[in-house]
PDB file of C-alpha atoms in Angstrom:
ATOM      1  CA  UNK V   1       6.880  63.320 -11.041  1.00  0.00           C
ATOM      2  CA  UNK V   2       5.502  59.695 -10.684  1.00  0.00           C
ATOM      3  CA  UNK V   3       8.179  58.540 -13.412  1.00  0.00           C
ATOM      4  CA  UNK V   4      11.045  60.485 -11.875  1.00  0.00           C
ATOM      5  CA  UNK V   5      10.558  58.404  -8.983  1.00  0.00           C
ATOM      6  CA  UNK V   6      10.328  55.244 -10.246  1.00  0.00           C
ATOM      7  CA  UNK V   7      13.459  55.884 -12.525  1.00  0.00           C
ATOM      8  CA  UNK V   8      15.094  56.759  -9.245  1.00  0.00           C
ATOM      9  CA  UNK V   9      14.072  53.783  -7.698  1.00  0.00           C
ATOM     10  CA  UNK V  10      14.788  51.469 -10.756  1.00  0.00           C
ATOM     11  CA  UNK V  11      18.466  53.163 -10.467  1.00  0.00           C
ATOM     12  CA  UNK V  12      18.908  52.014  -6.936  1.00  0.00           C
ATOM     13  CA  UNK V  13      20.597  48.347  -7.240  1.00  0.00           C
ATOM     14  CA  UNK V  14      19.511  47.084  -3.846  1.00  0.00           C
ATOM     15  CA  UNK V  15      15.809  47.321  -5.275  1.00  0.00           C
ATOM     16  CA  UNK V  16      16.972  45.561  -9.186  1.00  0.00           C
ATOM     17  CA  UNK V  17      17.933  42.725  -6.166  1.00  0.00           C
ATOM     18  CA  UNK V  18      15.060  42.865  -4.392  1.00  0.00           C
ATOM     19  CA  UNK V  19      12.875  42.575  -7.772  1.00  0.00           C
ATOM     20  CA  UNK V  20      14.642  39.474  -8.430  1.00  0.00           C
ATOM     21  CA  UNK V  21      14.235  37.860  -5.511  1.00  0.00           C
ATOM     22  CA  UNK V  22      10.289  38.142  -5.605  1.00  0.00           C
ATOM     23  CA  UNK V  23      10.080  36.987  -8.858  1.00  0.00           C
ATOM     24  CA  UNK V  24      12.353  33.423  -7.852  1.00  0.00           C
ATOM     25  CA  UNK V  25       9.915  33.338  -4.581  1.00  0.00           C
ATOM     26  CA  UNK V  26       6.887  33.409  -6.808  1.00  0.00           C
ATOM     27  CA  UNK V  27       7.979  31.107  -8.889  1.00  0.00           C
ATOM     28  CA  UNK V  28       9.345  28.845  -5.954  1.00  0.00           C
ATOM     29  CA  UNK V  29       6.115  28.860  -4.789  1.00  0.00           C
ATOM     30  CA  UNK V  30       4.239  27.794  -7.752  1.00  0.00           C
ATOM     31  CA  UNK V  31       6.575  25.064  -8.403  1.00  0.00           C
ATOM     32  CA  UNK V  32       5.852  24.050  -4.071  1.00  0.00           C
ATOM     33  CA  UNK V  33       2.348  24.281  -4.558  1.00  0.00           C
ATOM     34  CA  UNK V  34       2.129  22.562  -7.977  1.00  0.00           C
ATOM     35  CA  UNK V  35       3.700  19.710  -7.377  1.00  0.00           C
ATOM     36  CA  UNK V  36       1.889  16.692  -6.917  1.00  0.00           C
ATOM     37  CA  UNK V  37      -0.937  17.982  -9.345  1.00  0.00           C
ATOM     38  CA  UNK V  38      -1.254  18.234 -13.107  1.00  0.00           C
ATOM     39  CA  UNK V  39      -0.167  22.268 -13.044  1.00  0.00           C
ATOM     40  CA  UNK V  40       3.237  20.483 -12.450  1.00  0.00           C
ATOM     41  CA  UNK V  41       3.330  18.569 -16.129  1.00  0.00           C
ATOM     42  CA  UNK V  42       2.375  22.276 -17.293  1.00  0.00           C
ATOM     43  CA  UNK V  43       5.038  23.880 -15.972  1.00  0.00           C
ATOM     44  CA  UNK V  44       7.350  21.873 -17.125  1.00  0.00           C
ATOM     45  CA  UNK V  45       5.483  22.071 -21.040  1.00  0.00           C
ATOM     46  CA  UNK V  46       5.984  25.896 -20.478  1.00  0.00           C
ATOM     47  CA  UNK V  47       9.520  25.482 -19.262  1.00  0.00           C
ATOM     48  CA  UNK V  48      10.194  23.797 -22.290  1.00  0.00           C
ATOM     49  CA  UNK V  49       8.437  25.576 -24.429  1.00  0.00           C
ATOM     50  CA  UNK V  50      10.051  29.383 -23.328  1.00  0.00           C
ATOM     51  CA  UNK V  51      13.471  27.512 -23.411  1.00  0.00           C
ATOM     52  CA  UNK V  52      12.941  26.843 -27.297  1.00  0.00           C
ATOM     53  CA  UNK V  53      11.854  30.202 -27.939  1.00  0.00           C
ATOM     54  CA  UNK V  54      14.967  31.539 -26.209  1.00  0.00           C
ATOM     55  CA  UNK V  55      17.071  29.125 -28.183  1.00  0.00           C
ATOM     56  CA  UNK V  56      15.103  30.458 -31.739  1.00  0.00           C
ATOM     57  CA  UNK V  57      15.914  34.194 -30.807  1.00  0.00           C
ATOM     58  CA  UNK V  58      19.525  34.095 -30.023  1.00  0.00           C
ATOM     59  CA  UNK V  59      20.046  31.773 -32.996  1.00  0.00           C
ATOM     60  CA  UNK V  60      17.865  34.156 -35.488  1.00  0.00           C
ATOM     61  CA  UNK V  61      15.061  32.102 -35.814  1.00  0.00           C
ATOM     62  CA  UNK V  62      12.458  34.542 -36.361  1.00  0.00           C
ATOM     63  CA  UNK V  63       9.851  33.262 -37.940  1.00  0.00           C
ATOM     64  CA  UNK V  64       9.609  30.257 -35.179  1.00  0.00           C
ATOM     65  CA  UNK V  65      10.094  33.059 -32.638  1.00  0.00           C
ATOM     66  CA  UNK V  66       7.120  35.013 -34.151  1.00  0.00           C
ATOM     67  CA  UNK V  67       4.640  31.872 -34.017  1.00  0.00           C
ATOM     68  CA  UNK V  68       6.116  30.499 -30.794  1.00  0.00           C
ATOM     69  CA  UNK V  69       5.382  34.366 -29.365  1.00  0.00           C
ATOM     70  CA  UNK V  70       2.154  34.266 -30.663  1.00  0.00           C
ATOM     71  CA  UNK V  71       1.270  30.956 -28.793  1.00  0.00           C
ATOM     72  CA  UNK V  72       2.520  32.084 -25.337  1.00  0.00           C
ATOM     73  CA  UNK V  73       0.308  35.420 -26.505  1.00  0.00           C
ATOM     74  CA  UNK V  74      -2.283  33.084 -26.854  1.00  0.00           C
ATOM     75  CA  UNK V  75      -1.643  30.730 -24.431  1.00  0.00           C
ATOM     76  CA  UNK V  76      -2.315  32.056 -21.354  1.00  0.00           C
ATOM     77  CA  UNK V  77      -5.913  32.239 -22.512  1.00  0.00           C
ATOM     78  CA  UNK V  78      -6.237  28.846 -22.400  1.00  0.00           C
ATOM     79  CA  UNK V  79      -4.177  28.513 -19.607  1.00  0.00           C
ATOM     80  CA  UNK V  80      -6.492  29.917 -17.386  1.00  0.00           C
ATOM     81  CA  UNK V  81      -9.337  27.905 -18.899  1.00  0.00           C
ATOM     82  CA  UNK V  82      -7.870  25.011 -18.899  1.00  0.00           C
ATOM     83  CA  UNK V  83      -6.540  24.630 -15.568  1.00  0.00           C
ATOM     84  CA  UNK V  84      -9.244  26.911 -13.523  1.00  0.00           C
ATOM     85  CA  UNK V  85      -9.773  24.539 -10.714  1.00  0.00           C
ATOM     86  CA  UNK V  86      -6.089  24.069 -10.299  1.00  0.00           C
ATOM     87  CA  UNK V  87      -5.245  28.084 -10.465  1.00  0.00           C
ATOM     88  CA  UNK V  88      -8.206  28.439  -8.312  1.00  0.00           C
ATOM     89  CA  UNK V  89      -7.471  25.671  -5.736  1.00  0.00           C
ATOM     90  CA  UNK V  90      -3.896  27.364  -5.740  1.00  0.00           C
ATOM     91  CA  UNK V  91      -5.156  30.927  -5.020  1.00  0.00           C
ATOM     92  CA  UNK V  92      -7.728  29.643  -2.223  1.00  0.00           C
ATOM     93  CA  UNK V  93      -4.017  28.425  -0.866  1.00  0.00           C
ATOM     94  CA  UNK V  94      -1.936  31.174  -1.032  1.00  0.00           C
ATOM     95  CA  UNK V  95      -4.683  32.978   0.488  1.00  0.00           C
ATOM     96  CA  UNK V  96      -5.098  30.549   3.472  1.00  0.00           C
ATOM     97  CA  UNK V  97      -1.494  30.636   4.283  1.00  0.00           C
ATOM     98  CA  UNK V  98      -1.116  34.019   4.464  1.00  0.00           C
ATOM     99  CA  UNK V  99      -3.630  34.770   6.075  1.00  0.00           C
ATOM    100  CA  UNK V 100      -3.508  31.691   8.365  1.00  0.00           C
ATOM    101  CA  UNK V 101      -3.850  33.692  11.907  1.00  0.00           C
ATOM    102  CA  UNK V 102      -6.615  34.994  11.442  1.00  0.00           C
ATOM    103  CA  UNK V 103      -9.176  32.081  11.223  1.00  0.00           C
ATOM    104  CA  UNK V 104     -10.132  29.618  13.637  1.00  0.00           C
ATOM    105  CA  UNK V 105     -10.763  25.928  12.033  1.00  0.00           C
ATOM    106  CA  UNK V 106     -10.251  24.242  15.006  1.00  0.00           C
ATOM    107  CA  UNK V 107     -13.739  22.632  15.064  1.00  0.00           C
ATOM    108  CA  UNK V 108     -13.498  22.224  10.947  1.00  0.00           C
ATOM    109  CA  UNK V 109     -14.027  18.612  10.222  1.00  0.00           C
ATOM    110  CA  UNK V 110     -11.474  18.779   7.242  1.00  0.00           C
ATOM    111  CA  UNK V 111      -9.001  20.231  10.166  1.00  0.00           C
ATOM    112  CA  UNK V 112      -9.638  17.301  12.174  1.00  0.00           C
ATOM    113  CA  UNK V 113      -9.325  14.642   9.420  1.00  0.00           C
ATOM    114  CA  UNK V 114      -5.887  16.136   8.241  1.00  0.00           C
ATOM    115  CA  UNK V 115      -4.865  16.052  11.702  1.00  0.00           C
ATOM    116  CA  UNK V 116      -5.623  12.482  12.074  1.00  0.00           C
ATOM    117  CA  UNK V 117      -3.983  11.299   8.919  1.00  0.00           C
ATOM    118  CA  UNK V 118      -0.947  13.278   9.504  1.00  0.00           C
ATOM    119  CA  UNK V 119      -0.819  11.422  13.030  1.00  0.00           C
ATOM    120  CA  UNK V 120      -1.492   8.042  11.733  1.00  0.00           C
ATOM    121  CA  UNK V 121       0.633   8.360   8.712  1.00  0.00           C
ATOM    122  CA  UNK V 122       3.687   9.785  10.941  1.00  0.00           C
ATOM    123  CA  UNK V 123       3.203   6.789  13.336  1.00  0.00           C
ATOM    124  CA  UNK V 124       3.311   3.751  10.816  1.00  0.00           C
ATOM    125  CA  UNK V 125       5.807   5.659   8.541  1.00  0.00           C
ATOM    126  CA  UNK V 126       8.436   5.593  11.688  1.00  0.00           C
ATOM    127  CA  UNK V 127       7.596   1.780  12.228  1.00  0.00           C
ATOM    128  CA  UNK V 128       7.349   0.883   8.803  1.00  0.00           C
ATOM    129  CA  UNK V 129       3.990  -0.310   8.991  1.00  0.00           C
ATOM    130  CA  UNK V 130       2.148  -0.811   5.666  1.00  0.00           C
ATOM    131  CA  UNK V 131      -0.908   1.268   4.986  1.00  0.00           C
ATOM    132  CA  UNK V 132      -3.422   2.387   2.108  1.00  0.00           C
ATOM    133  CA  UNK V 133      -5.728   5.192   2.248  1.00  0.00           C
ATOM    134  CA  UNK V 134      -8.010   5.744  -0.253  1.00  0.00           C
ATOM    135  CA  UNK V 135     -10.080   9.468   0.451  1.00  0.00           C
ATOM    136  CA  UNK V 136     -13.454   9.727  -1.833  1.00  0.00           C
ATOM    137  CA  UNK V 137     -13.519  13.280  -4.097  1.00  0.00           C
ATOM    138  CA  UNK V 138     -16.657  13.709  -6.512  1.00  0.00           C
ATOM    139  CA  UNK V 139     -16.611  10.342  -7.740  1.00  0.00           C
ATOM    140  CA  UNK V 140     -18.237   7.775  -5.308  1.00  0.00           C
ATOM    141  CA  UNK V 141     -16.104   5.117  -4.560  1.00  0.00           C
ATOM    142  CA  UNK V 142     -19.256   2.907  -3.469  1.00  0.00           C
ATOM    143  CA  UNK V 143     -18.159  -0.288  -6.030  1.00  0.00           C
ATOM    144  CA  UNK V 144     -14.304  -0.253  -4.003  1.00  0.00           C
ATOM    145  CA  UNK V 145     -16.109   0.396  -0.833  1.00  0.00           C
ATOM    146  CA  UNK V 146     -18.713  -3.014  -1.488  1.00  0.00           C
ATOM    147  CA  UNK V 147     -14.975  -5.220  -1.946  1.00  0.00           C
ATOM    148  CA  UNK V 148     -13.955  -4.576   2.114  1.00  0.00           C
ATOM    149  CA  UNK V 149     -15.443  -5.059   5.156  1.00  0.00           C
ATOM    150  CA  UNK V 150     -18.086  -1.984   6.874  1.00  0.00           C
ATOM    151  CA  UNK V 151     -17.142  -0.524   8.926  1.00  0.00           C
ATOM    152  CA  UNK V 152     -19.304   3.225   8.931  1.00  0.00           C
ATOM    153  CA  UNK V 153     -16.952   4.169  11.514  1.00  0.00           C
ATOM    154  CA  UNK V 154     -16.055   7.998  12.373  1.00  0.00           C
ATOM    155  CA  UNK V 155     -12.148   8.433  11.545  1.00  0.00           C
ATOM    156  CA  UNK V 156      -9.128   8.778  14.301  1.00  0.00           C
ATOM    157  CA  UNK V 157      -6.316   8.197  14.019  1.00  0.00           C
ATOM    158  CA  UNK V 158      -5.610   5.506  16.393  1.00  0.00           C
ATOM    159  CA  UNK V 159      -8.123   3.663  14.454  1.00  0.00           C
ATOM    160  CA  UNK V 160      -6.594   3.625  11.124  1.00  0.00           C
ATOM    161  CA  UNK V 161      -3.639   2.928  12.987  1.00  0.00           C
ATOM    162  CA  UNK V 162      -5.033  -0.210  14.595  1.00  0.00           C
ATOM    163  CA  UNK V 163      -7.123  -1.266  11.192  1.00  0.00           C
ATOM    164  CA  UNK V 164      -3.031  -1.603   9.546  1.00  0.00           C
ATOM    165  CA  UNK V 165      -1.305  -3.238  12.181  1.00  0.00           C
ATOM    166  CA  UNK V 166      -0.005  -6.429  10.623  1.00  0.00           C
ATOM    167  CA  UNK V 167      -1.816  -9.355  11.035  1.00  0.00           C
ATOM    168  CA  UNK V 168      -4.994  -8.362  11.862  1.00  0.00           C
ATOM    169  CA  UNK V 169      -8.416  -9.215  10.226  1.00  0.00           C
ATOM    170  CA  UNK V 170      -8.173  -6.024   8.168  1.00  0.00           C
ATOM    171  CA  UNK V 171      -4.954  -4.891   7.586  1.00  0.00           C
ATOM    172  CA  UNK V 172      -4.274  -6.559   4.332  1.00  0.00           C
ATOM    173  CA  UNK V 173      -6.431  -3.855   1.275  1.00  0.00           C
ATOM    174  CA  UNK V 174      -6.848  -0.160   1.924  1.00  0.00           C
ATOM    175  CA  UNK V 175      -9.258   2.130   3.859  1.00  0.00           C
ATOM    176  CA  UNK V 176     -11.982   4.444   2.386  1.00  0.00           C
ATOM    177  CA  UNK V 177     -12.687   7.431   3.676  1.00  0.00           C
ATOM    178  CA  UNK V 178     -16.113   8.794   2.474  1.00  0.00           C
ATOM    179  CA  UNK V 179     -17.658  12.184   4.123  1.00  0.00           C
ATOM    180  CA  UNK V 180     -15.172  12.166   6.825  1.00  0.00           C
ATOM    181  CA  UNK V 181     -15.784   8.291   8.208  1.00  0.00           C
ATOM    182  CA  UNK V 182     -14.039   5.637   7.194  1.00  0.00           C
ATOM    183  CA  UNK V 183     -16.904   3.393   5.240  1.00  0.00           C
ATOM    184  CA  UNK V 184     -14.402   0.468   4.774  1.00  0.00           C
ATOM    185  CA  UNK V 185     -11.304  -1.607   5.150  1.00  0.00           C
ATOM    186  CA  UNK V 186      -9.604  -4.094   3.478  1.00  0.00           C
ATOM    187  CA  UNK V 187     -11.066  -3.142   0.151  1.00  0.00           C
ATOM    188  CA  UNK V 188      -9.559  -4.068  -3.164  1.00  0.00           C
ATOM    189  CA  UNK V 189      -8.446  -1.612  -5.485  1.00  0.00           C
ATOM    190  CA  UNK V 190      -7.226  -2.070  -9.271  1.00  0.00           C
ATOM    191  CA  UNK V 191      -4.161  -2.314 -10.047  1.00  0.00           C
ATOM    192  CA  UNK V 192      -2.213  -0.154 -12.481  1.00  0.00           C
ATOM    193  CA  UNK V 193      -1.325  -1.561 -15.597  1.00  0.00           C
ATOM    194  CA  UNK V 194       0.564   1.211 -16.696  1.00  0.00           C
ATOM    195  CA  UNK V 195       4.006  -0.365 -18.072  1.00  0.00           C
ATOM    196  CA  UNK V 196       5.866   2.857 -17.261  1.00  0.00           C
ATOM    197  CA  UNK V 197       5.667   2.697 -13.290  1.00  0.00           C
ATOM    198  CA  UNK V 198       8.518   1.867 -11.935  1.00  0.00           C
ATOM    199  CA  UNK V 199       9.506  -2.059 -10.925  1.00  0.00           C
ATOM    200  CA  UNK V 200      10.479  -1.234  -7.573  1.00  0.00           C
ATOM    201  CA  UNK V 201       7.275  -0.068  -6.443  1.00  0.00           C
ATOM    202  CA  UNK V 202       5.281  -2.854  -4.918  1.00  0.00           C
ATOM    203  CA  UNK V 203       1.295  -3.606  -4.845  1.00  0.00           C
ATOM    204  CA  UNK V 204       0.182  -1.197  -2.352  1.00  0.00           C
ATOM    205  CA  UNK V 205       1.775   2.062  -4.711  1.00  0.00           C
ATOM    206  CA  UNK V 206       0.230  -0.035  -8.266  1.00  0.00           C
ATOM    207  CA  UNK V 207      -3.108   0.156  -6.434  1.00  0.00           C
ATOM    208  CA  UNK V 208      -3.317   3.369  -5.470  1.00  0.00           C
ATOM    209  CA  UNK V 209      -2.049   4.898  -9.045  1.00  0.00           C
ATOM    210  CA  UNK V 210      -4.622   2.495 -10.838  1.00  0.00           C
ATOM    211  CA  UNK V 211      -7.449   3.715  -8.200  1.00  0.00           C
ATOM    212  CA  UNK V 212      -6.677   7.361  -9.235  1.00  0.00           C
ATOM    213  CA  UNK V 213      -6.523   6.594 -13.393  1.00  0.00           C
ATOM    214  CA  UNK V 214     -10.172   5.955 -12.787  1.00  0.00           C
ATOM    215  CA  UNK V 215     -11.723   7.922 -10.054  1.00  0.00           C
ATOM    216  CA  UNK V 216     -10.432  11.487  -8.505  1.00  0.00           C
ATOM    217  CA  UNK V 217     -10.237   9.812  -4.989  1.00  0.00           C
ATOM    218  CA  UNK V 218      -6.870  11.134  -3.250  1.00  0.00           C
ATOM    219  CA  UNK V 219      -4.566   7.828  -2.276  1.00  0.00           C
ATOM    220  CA  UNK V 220      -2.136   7.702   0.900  1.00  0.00           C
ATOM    221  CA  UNK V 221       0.795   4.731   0.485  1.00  0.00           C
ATOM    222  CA  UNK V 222       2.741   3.697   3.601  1.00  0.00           C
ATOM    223  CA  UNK V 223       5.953   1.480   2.408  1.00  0.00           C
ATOM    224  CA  UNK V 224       6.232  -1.423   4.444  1.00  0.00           C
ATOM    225  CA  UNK V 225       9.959  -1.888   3.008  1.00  0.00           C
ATOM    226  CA  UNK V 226      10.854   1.867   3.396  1.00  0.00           C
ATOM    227  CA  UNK V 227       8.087   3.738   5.722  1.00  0.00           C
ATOM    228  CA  UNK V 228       8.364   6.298   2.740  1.00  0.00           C
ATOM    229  CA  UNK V 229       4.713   8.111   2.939  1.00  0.00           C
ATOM    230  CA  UNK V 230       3.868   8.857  -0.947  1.00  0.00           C
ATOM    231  CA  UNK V 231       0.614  10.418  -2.163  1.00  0.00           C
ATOM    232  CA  UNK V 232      -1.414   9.881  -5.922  1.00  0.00           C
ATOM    233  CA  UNK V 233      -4.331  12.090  -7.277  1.00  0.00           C
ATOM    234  CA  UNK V 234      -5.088  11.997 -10.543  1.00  0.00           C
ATOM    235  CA  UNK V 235      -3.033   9.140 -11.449  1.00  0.00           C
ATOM    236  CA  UNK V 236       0.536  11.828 -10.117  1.00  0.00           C
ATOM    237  CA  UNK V 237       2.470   9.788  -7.545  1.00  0.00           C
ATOM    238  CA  UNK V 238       4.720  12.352  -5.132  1.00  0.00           C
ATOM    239  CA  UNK V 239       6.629   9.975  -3.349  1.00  0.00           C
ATOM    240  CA  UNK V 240       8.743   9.942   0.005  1.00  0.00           C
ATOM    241  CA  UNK V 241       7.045  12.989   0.860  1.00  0.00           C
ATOM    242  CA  UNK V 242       8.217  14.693   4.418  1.00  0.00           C
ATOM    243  CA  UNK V 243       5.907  16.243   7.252  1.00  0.00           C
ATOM    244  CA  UNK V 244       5.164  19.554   5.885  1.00  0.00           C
ATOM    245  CA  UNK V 245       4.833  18.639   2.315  1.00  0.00           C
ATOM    246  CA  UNK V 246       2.673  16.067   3.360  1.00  0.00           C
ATOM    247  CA  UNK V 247       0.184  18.596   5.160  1.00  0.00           C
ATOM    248  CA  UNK V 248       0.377  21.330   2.131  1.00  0.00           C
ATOM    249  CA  UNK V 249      -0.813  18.522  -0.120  1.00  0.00           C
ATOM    250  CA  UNK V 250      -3.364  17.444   2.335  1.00  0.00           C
ATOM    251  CA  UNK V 251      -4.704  20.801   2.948  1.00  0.00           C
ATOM    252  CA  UNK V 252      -4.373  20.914  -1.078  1.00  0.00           C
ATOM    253  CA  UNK V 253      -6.418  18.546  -1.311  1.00  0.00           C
ATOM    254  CA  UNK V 254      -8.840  17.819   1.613  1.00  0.00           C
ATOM    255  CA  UNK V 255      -9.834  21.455   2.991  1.00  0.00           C
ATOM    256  CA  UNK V 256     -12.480  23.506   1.723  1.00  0.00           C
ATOM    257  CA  UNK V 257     -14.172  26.677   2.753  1.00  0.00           C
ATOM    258  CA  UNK V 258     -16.814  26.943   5.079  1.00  0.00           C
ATOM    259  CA  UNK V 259     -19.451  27.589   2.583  1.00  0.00           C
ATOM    260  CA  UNK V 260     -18.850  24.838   0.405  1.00  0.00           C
ATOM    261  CA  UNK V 261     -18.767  22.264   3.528  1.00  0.00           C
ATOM    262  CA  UNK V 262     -22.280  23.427   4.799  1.00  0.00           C
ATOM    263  CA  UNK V 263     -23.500  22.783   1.008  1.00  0.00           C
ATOM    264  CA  UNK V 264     -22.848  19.256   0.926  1.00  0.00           C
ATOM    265  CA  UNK V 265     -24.302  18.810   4.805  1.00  0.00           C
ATOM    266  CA  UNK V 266     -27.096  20.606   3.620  1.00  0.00           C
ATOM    267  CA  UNK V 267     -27.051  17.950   0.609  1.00  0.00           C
ATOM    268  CA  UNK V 268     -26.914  14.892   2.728  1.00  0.00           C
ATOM    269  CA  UNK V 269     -29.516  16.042   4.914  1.00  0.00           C
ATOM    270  CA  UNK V 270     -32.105  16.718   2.447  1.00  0.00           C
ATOM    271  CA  UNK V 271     -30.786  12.788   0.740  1.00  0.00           C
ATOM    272  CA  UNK V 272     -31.456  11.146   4.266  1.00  0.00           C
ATOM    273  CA  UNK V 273     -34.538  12.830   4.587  1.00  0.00           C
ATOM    274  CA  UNK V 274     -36.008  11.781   0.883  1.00  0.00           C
ATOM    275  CA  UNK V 275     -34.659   8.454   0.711  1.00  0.00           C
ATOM    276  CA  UNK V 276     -33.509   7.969   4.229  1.00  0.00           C
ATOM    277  CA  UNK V 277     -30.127   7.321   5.280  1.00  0.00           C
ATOM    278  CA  UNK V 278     -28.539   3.131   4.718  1.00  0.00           C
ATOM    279  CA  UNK V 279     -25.356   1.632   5.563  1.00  0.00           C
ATOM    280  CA  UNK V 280     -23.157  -0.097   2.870  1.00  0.00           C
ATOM    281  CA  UNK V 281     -22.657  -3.847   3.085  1.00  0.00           C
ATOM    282  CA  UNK V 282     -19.629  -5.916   1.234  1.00  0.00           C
ATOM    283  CA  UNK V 283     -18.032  -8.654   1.202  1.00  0.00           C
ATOM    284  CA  UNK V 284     -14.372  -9.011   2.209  1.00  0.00           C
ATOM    285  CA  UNK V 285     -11.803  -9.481  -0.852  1.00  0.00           C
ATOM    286  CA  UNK V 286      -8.163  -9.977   0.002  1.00  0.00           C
ATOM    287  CA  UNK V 287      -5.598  -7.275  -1.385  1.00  0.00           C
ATOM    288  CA  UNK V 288      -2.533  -9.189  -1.238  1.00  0.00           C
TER     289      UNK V 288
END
């Protein structure tokens, strides 16, 4: 009975169409949600990779279509190894937005932060002000945060608005963000000296690509020539990103769940309890 129904369905055309169209809206959505990260460069490998295979079949190629079937076999074992973070950070996601309604974040500090740096980035973007943002992952960023000036201050927006407005004490270098304050400005970051970026990207985009070749800190570039917001993790620039790619990637990036946020505050609080809690002190280098 079961397989006289779905062979009735299967004969309907409307639902051969509407089979199609979920498979292009999955893969739409992967290709949204990967971009940016290093599932992107994979996709394209795979794209690549199913396009010779194609290529090896219709031409009669079958003993590279045997060993190239036997990779992708293969291959989505590894996959999944691999790139677990990524496929995991992707289903937390999917999850999220679907599913969006029905939480309240409101007082989430990640939440907050996002909303701040969507405000602040919106603002200078429009006025073309210069900016560089530089958000601390699971590597400490305490040697880039000892090259600015302290500041230990908790993060708004209208302050990193203020810290960028040109000529100022600190709006030449970037901001760090560390545990949701921002620890310091006008710090110095390294430059890229990958000989593949392109010429027409200026100091401010070199530093933040040669800060993430390093260190999995998440770097946000405001153009001073263009207002063009761009983003770099893990040494990927997405540039000229608009308003809601720009707070997917954040929320990508930036929020967590609930459980792993009280882990690190329980964390700190047992650190400033042990060894007591110190503020960071630098000296000022200029980031021209």
């Amino acid at each position: 009975m079961l397989d006289i129904f779905n062979q009735f369905l299967l004969d309907k055309p409307i639902v051969r169409i509407l089979d199609i169209l979920i498979v292009w809206f999955i893969i739409y959505r992967v290709i949204v949600y990967a971009r940016g990260t290093q599932m992107m460069n994979l996709l394209k490998g795979l794209a690549i990779f199913i396009a010779i295979k194609f290529i090896a079949q219709v031409i009669g190629l079958q003993t590279i279509d045997w060993i190239l079937s036997q990779i992708l076999s293969w291959g989505v074992i590894a996959v999944i190894v691999l790139f677990q973070p990524e496929l995991r950070r992707f289903l937390e996601i999917l999850g999220r937005d679907m599913f969006r309604k029905n939480r309240n974040r409101q007082n989430d500090p990640d939440v907050k932060l996002i909303s701040d740096l969507e405000y602040a980035l919106s603002y200078m973007s429009k006025r073309k002000i210069g900016a560089l943002i530089a958000i601390e992952g699971n590597d400490e960023l305490q040697d880039i945060i000892d090259t600015g000036i302290v500041l230990d201050a908790e993060v708004s927006n209208q302050l990193l608005i203020n810290i960028f407005i040109p000529n100022t004490p600190l709006h030449d270098g970037a901001v760090v963000i560390k545990d949701y304050k921002a620890m310091a400005a006008s710090c110095y970051l390294p430059l890229s000296e990958n000989g593949q970026i392109s010429k027409e990207l200026g100091t401010r985009h070199r530093a933040g690509i040669g800060l993430s070749e390093t260190k999995d800190a998440l770097v946000l570039i405001v153009s001073e020539e263009t207002g063009d917001i761009s983003l770099v993790k893990d040494a990927a620039l997405v540039r000229g990103v608009d308003k809601d790619e720009l707070h997917r990637l954040l929320e990508l990036y930036l929020l967590r769940e609930e459980d792993e946020v009280a882990s690190k505050d329980y964390l700190t609080l047992a650190k400033e309890f042990i060894f007591g809690a110190g503020k960071v002190r630098g000296d000022k280098h200029e980031n021209e």
